[in-house]
């Protein structure tokens, strides 16, 4: 699977969490140095990624599984240990703590995101009690972000002995004030998700995150209608998980090319002997892979 986000602000009809919520996977062409306080996940070879991805008795017969492998076995089989490491090195900031943010954070806390920080100064109302699973009637009048943060951490708290789990933080401040007074504080986050900011503060934060290559996600929900705006620099993800024998999801094979003779002719027209690195930059990933094989 190849997912490509253009180098402009893009409207999305759907969002993939926790697939990127991740962790944010940096583009291979990106030369941004690691930011202070962030641990860069170790890059694994294809063979080791494949073995770690399976995590089954077929590849580790007789090996004793760790508590971490047992708890997160389902997702390790989905995106492998390398994807899990990205997720477990991600710090997400949530502006607001309503139902949408709460559910989004739940879907990241359960698979073991590293940290989350909620910035919100709202107090819990009757309306929150009716639409937010992470608050109750007894919580009315309390800081909403604080209650949501505590209830989220109950699902997967940090375990000092096992050295895994989630750390959560709450800042009792309005998102608009946080942006106006100390926008540089957002540099420490990998992803910023907002639901309750508008106009100037939203644009200011979006531009700041774009400049510093921090994924910014704006979510709007109005009853049964909603949209998501994703803002980030060009960002390419290739996650094919091929085995040594089966690479059908990577290439177009000869049998397939016979059905499209015009496309086969087009692919064969590539000249990779051109010295100029810009000569083939207009060719897509699929064209290049098909020609290369």
GROMACS .gro file of C-alpha atoms in nm:
model
  293
    1UNK     CA    1   0.000   0.000   0.000
    2UNK     CA    2   0.129   0.345  -0.088
    3UNK     CA    3  -0.024   0.653   0.071
    4UNK     CA    4   0.078   0.994  -0.062
    5UNK     CA    5  -0.006   1.330   0.086
    6UNK     CA    6   0.053   1.624  -0.154
    7UNK     CA    7   0.266   1.915  -0.045
    8UNK     CA    8  -0.031   2.141   0.020
    9UNK     CA    9  -0.311   2.159   0.272
   10UNK     CA   10  -0.534   1.864   0.188
   11UNK     CA   11  -0.898   1.790   0.265
   12UNK     CA   12  -0.957   1.426   0.363
   13UNK     CA   13  -1.293   1.251   0.387
   14UNK     CA   14  -1.146   1.003   0.630
   15UNK     CA   15  -0.847   0.972   0.857
   16UNK     CA   16  -0.637   0.670   0.940
   17UNK     CA   17  -0.575   0.628   1.307
   18UNK     CA   18  -0.369   0.479   1.443
   19UNK     CA   19  -0.191   0.404   1.119
   20UNK     CA   20  -0.040   0.746   1.113
   21UNK     CA   21  -0.149   0.870   1.406
   22UNK     CA   22   0.170   0.774   1.450
   23UNK     CA   23   0.316   0.765   1.453
   24UNK     CA   24   0.426   1.010   1.191
   25UNK     CA   25   0.658   0.824   0.957
   26UNK     CA   26   0.912   1.065   0.813
   27UNK     CA   27   0.962   1.074   0.438
   28UNK     CA   28   1.273   0.886   0.318
   29UNK     CA   29   1.386   1.201   0.136
   30UNK     CA   30   1.349   1.417   0.440
   31UNK     CA   31   1.669   1.544   0.594
   32UNK     CA   32   1.517   1.689   0.910
   33UNK     CA   33   1.748   1.616   1.208
   34UNK     CA   34   1.601   1.445   1.515
   35UNK     CA   35   1.447   1.695   1.750
   36UNK     CA   36   1.565   1.716   2.107
   37UNK     CA   37   1.393   1.470   2.337
   38UNK     CA   38   1.275   1.243   2.055
   39UNK     CA   39   1.413   0.895   2.016
   40UNK     CA   40   1.447   0.791   1.654
   41UNK     CA   41   1.325   0.432   1.607
   42UNK     CA   42   1.586   0.188   1.479
   43UNK     CA   43   1.551   0.103   1.113
   44UNK     CA   44   1.514  -0.270   1.052
   45UNK     CA   45   1.608  -0.478   0.750
   46UNK     CA   46   1.331  -0.633   0.541
   47UNK     CA   47   1.413  -0.981   0.668
   48UNK     CA   48   1.404  -0.885   1.034
   49UNK     CA   49   1.089  -0.675   0.981
   50UNK     CA   50   0.919  -0.974   0.824
   51UNK     CA   51   1.010  -1.205   1.111
   52UNK     CA   52   0.908  -0.954   1.377
   53UNK     CA   53   0.586  -0.881   1.190
   54UNK     CA   54   0.464  -1.242   1.202
   55UNK     CA   55   0.519  -1.294   1.575
   56UNK     CA   56   0.387  -1.649   1.564
   57UNK     CA   57   0.500  -1.992   1.676
   58UNK     CA   58   0.583  -2.065   1.312
   59UNK     CA   59   0.884  -1.833   1.332
   60UNK     CA   60   0.965  -1.850   1.703
   61UNK     CA   61   0.907  -2.211   1.804
   62UNK     CA   62   0.996  -2.262   2.166
   63UNK     CA   63   1.078  -1.894   2.224
   64UNK     CA   64   0.930  -1.737   2.534
   65UNK     CA   65   0.703  -1.447   2.444
   66UNK     CA   66   0.721  -1.128   2.645
   67UNK     CA   67   0.427  -0.959   2.815
   68UNK     CA   68   0.456  -0.682   2.557
   69UNK     CA   69   0.430  -0.929   2.266
   70UNK     CA   70   0.130  -1.104   2.422
   71UNK     CA   71  -0.060  -0.784   2.492
   72UNK     CA   72  -0.003  -0.624   2.153
   73UNK     CA   73   0.012  -0.939   1.942
   74UNK     CA   74  -0.277  -0.841   1.715
   75UNK     CA   75  -0.125  -0.513   1.600
   76UNK     CA   76   0.229  -0.653   1.579
   77UNK     CA   77   0.094  -0.892   1.318
   78UNK     CA   78  -0.067  -0.600   1.138
   79UNK     CA   79   0.214  -0.342   1.113
   80UNK     CA   80   0.514  -0.528   1.257
   81UNK     CA   81   0.753  -0.436   1.534
   82UNK     CA   82   0.889  -0.141   1.332
   83UNK     CA   83   0.540   0.013   1.313
   84UNK     CA   84   0.489  -0.049   1.684
   85UNK     CA   85   0.817   0.128   1.762
   86UNK     CA   86   0.702   0.433   1.569
   87UNK     CA   87   0.373   0.436   1.758
   88UNK     CA   88   0.548   0.396   2.092
   89UNK     CA   89   0.777   0.691   2.020
   90UNK     CA   90   0.493   0.932   1.931
   91UNK     CA   91   0.369   1.219   2.145
   92UNK     CA   92   0.031   1.357   2.035
   93UNK     CA   93  -0.127   1.683   2.147
   94UNK     CA   94  -0.506   1.711   2.163
   95UNK     CA   95  -0.665   2.056   2.169
   96UNK     CA   96  -0.998   1.998   2.336
   97UNK     CA   97  -1.138   1.696   2.517
   98UNK     CA   98  -1.484   1.644   2.369
   99UNK     CA   99  -1.629   1.318   2.244
  100UNK     CA  100  -1.436   1.319   1.915
  101UNK     CA  101  -1.097   1.378   2.077
  102UNK     CA  102  -1.173   1.127   2.352
  103UNK     CA  103  -1.256   0.848   2.107
  104UNK     CA  104  -0.954   0.930   1.892
  105UNK     CA  105  -0.722   0.915   2.192
  106UNK     CA  106  -0.879   0.589   2.306
  107UNK     CA  107  -0.785   0.431   1.972
  108UNK     CA  108  -0.425   0.539   2.028
  109UNK     CA  109  -0.396   0.458   2.398
  110UNK     CA  110  -0.509   0.098   2.352
  111UNK     CA  111  -0.235   0.011   2.098
  112UNK     CA  112   0.021   0.183   2.325
  113UNK     CA  113   0.108   0.528   2.193
  114UNK     CA  114   0.395   0.678   2.391
  115UNK     CA  115   0.235   0.994   2.530
  116UNK     CA  116  -0.060   1.226   2.487
  117UNK     CA  117  -0.122   1.576   2.616
  118UNK     CA  118  -0.468   1.732   2.646
  119UNK     CA  119  -0.496   2.111   2.644
  120UNK     CA  120  -0.844   2.228   2.744
  121UNK     CA  121  -1.006   2.456   3.001
  122UNK     CA  122  -1.366   2.335   2.960
  123UNK     CA  123  -1.568   2.196   3.247
  124UNK     CA  124  -1.799   1.897   3.217
  125UNK     CA  125  -2.163   1.975   3.141
  126UNK     CA  126  -2.484   1.775   3.101
  127UNK     CA  127  -2.418   1.768   2.727
  128UNK     CA  128  -2.078   1.606   2.782
  129UNK     CA  129  -2.239   1.345   3.003
  130UNK     CA  130  -2.472   1.256   2.718
  131UNK     CA  131  -2.215   1.217   2.440
  132UNK     CA  132  -1.877   1.144   2.596
  133UNK     CA  133  -1.809   0.791   2.717
  134UNK     CA  134  -1.520   0.907   2.934
  135UNK     CA  135  -1.719   1.130   3.169
  136UNK     CA  136  -2.010   1.058   3.405
  137UNK     CA  137  -2.284   1.248   3.580
  138UNK     CA  138  -2.072   1.265   3.895
  139UNK     CA  139  -1.804   1.452   3.699
  140UNK     CA  140  -2.024   1.750   3.605
  141UNK     CA  141  -1.843   2.072   3.694
  142UNK     CA  142  -1.496   1.914   3.696
  143UNK     CA  143  -1.223   1.998   3.441
  144UNK     CA  144  -1.316   1.789   3.137
  145UNK     CA  145  -0.963   1.730   3.013
  146UNK     CA  146  -0.847   1.611   3.353
  147UNK     CA  147  -1.127   1.356   3.385
  148UNK     CA  148  -1.084   1.230   3.027
  149UNK     CA  149  -0.708   1.199   3.075
  150UNK     CA  150  -0.745   0.997   3.395
  151UNK     CA  151  -1.005   0.761   3.247
  152UNK     CA  152  -0.799   0.705   2.932
  153UNK     CA  153  -0.492   0.611   3.136
  154UNK     CA  154  -0.692   0.347   3.324
  155UNK     CA  155  -0.706   0.145   3.001
  156UNK     CA  156  -0.330   0.127   2.951
  157UNK     CA  157  -0.129   0.297   3.227
  158UNK     CA  158   0.250   0.312   3.228
  159UNK     CA  159   0.396   0.001   3.393
  160UNK     CA  160   0.733   0.078   3.544
  161UNK     CA  161   0.819  -0.290   3.589
  162UNK     CA  162   0.729  -0.397   3.235
  163UNK     CA  163   0.852  -0.065   3.089
  164UNK     CA  164   0.555  -0.009   2.859
  165UNK     CA  165   0.223   0.166   2.871
  166UNK     CA  166   0.101   0.521   2.809
  167UNK     CA  167   0.181   0.848   2.982
  168UNK     CA  168  -0.088   1.115   2.976
  169UNK     CA  169  -0.074   1.486   3.061
  170UNK     CA  170  -0.335   1.753   3.111
  171UNK     CA  171  -0.292   2.130   3.082
  172UNK     CA  172  -0.584   2.336   3.215
  173UNK     CA  173  -0.566   2.615   2.959
  174UNK     CA  174  -0.770   2.723   2.662
  175UNK     CA  175  -0.616   2.612   2.329
  176UNK     CA  176  -0.637   2.969   2.197
  177UNK     CA  177  -0.437   3.099   2.494
  178UNK     CA  178  -0.179   2.822   2.461
  179UNK     CA  179  -0.128   2.914   2.095
  180UNK     CA  180  -0.108   3.289   2.161
  181UNK     CA  181   0.124   3.278   2.461
  182UNK     CA  182   0.366   2.992   2.388
  183UNK     CA  183   0.329   2.844   2.042
  184UNK     CA  184   0.689   2.718   2.054
  185UNK     CA  185   0.578   2.461   2.313
  186UNK     CA  186   0.412   2.267   2.030
  187UNK     CA  187   0.754   2.179   1.884
  188UNK     CA  188   0.780   1.882   2.121
  189UNK     CA  189   0.478   1.707   1.966
  190UNK     CA  190   0.474   1.474   1.666
  191UNK     CA  191   0.104   1.530   1.589
  192UNK     CA  192  -0.139   1.804   1.689
  193UNK     CA  193  -0.513   1.731   1.665
  194UNK     CA  194  -0.765   2.011   1.719
  195UNK     CA  195  -1.144   2.021   1.728
  196UNK     CA  196  -1.242   2.341   1.903
  197UNK     CA  197  -1.029   2.621   1.757
  198UNK     CA  198  -1.130   2.855   1.474
  199UNK     CA  199  -1.008   3.131   1.242
  200UNK     CA  200  -0.685   3.309   1.341
  201UNK     CA  201  -0.560   3.066   1.613
  202UNK     CA  202  -0.628   2.771   1.383
  203UNK     CA  203  -0.439   2.927   1.092
  204UNK     CA  204  -0.153   3.035   1.317
  205UNK     CA  205  -0.108   2.685   1.459
  206UNK     CA  206  -0.150   2.518   1.120
  207UNK     CA  207   0.121   2.735   0.964
  208UNK     CA  208   0.350   2.678   1.262
  209UNK     CA  209   0.311   2.300   1.246
  210UNK     CA  210   0.362   2.300   0.869
  211UNK     CA  211   0.683   2.500   0.903
  212UNK     CA  212   0.822   2.261   1.166
  213UNK     CA  213   0.700   1.945   0.993
  214UNK     CA  214   0.451   1.852   1.262
  215UNK     CA  215   0.134   1.683   1.143
  216UNK     CA  216  -0.169   1.906   1.208
  217UNK     CA  217  -0.518   1.756   1.196
  218UNK     CA  218  -0.830   1.970   1.225
  219UNK     CA  219  -1.158   1.790   1.289
  220UNK     CA  220  -1.505   1.941   1.261
  221UNK     CA  221  -1.815   1.749   1.369
  222UNK     CA  222  -2.170   1.883   1.335
  223UNK     CA  223  -2.423   1.614   1.420
  224UNK     CA  224  -2.397   1.348   1.151
  225UNK     CA  225  -2.173   1.565   0.933
  226UNK     CA  226  -1.803   1.620   0.971
  227UNK     CA  227  -1.473   1.669   0.791
  228UNK     CA  228  -1.103   1.634   0.854
  229UNK     CA  229  -0.830   1.869   0.732
  230UNK     CA  230  -0.477   1.728   0.731
  231UNK     CA  231  -0.188   1.972   0.698
  232UNK     CA  232   0.166   1.846   0.650
  233UNK     CA  233   0.454   1.866   0.407
  234UNK     CA  234   0.492   1.603   0.137
  235UNK     CA  235   0.477   1.268   0.312
  236UNK     CA  236   0.507   0.927   0.146
  237UNK     CA  237   0.445   0.593   0.317
  238UNK     CA  238   0.519   0.259   0.154
  239UNK     CA  239   0.414  -0.043   0.358
  240UNK     CA  240   0.387  -0.350   0.136
  241UNK     CA  241   0.487  -0.634   0.372
  242UNK     CA  242   0.599  -0.860   0.084
  243UNK     CA  243   0.728  -1.212   0.137
  244UNK     CA  244   1.017  -1.354  -0.064
  245UNK     CA  245   0.775  -1.538  -0.292
  246UNK     CA  246   0.477  -1.306  -0.315
  247UNK     CA  247   0.535  -0.952  -0.442
  248UNK     CA  248   0.212  -0.912  -0.637
  249UNK     CA  249   0.122  -0.602  -0.440
  250UNK     CA  250   0.443  -0.425  -0.544
  251UNK     CA  251   0.471  -0.482  -0.920
  252UNK     CA  252   0.259  -0.517  -1.230
  253UNK     CA  253   0.362  -0.854  -1.376
  254UNK     CA  254   0.395  -0.965  -1.738
  255UNK     CA  255   0.057  -1.141  -1.740
  256UNK     CA  256  -0.104  -0.822  -1.617
  257UNK     CA  257   0.083  -0.602  -1.865
  258UNK     CA  258  -0.050  -0.810  -2.158
  259UNK     CA  259  -0.396  -0.677  -2.077
  260UNK     CA  260  -0.267  -0.319  -2.110
  261UNK     CA  261  -0.028  -0.309  -2.410
  262UNK     CA  262  -0.029   0.071  -2.418
  263UNK     CA  263   0.081   0.087  -2.057
  264UNK     CA  264   0.349  -0.179  -2.118
  265UNK     CA  265   0.488   0.029  -2.403
  266UNK     CA  266   0.485   0.340  -2.186
  267UNK     CA  267   0.673   0.166  -1.903
  268UNK     CA  268   0.937   0.035  -2.144
  269UNK     CA  269   0.998   0.387  -2.272
  270UNK     CA  270   1.173   0.494  -1.951
  271UNK     CA  271   1.542   0.572  -1.985
  272UNK     CA  272   1.709   0.521  -1.649
  273UNK     CA  273   2.052   0.583  -1.798
  274UNK     CA  274   1.986   0.955  -1.797
  275UNK     CA  275   2.237   1.123  -1.566
  276UNK     CA  276   2.013   1.413  -1.465
  277UNK     CA  277   1.830   1.317  -1.148
  278UNK     CA  278   1.528   1.523  -1.257
  279UNK     CA  279   1.472   1.325  -1.577
  280UNK     CA  280   1.241   1.062  -1.425
  281UNK     CA  281   1.098   1.256  -1.131
  282UNK     CA  282   0.759   1.278  -1.302
  283UNK     CA  283   0.723   0.897  -1.310
  284UNK     CA  284   0.507   0.740  -1.045
  285UNK     CA  285   0.612   0.477  -0.794
  286UNK     CA  286   0.422   0.202  -0.980
  287UNK     CA  287   0.584   0.286  -1.316
  288UNK     CA  288   0.933   0.287  -1.169
  289UNK     CA  289   0.894  -0.044  -0.982
  290UNK     CA  290   0.742  -0.217  -1.283
  291UNK     CA  291   1.022  -0.101  -1.511
  292UNK     CA  292   1.295  -0.179  -1.258
  293UNK     CA  293   1.203  -0.545  -1.225
   0.00000   0.00000   0.00000
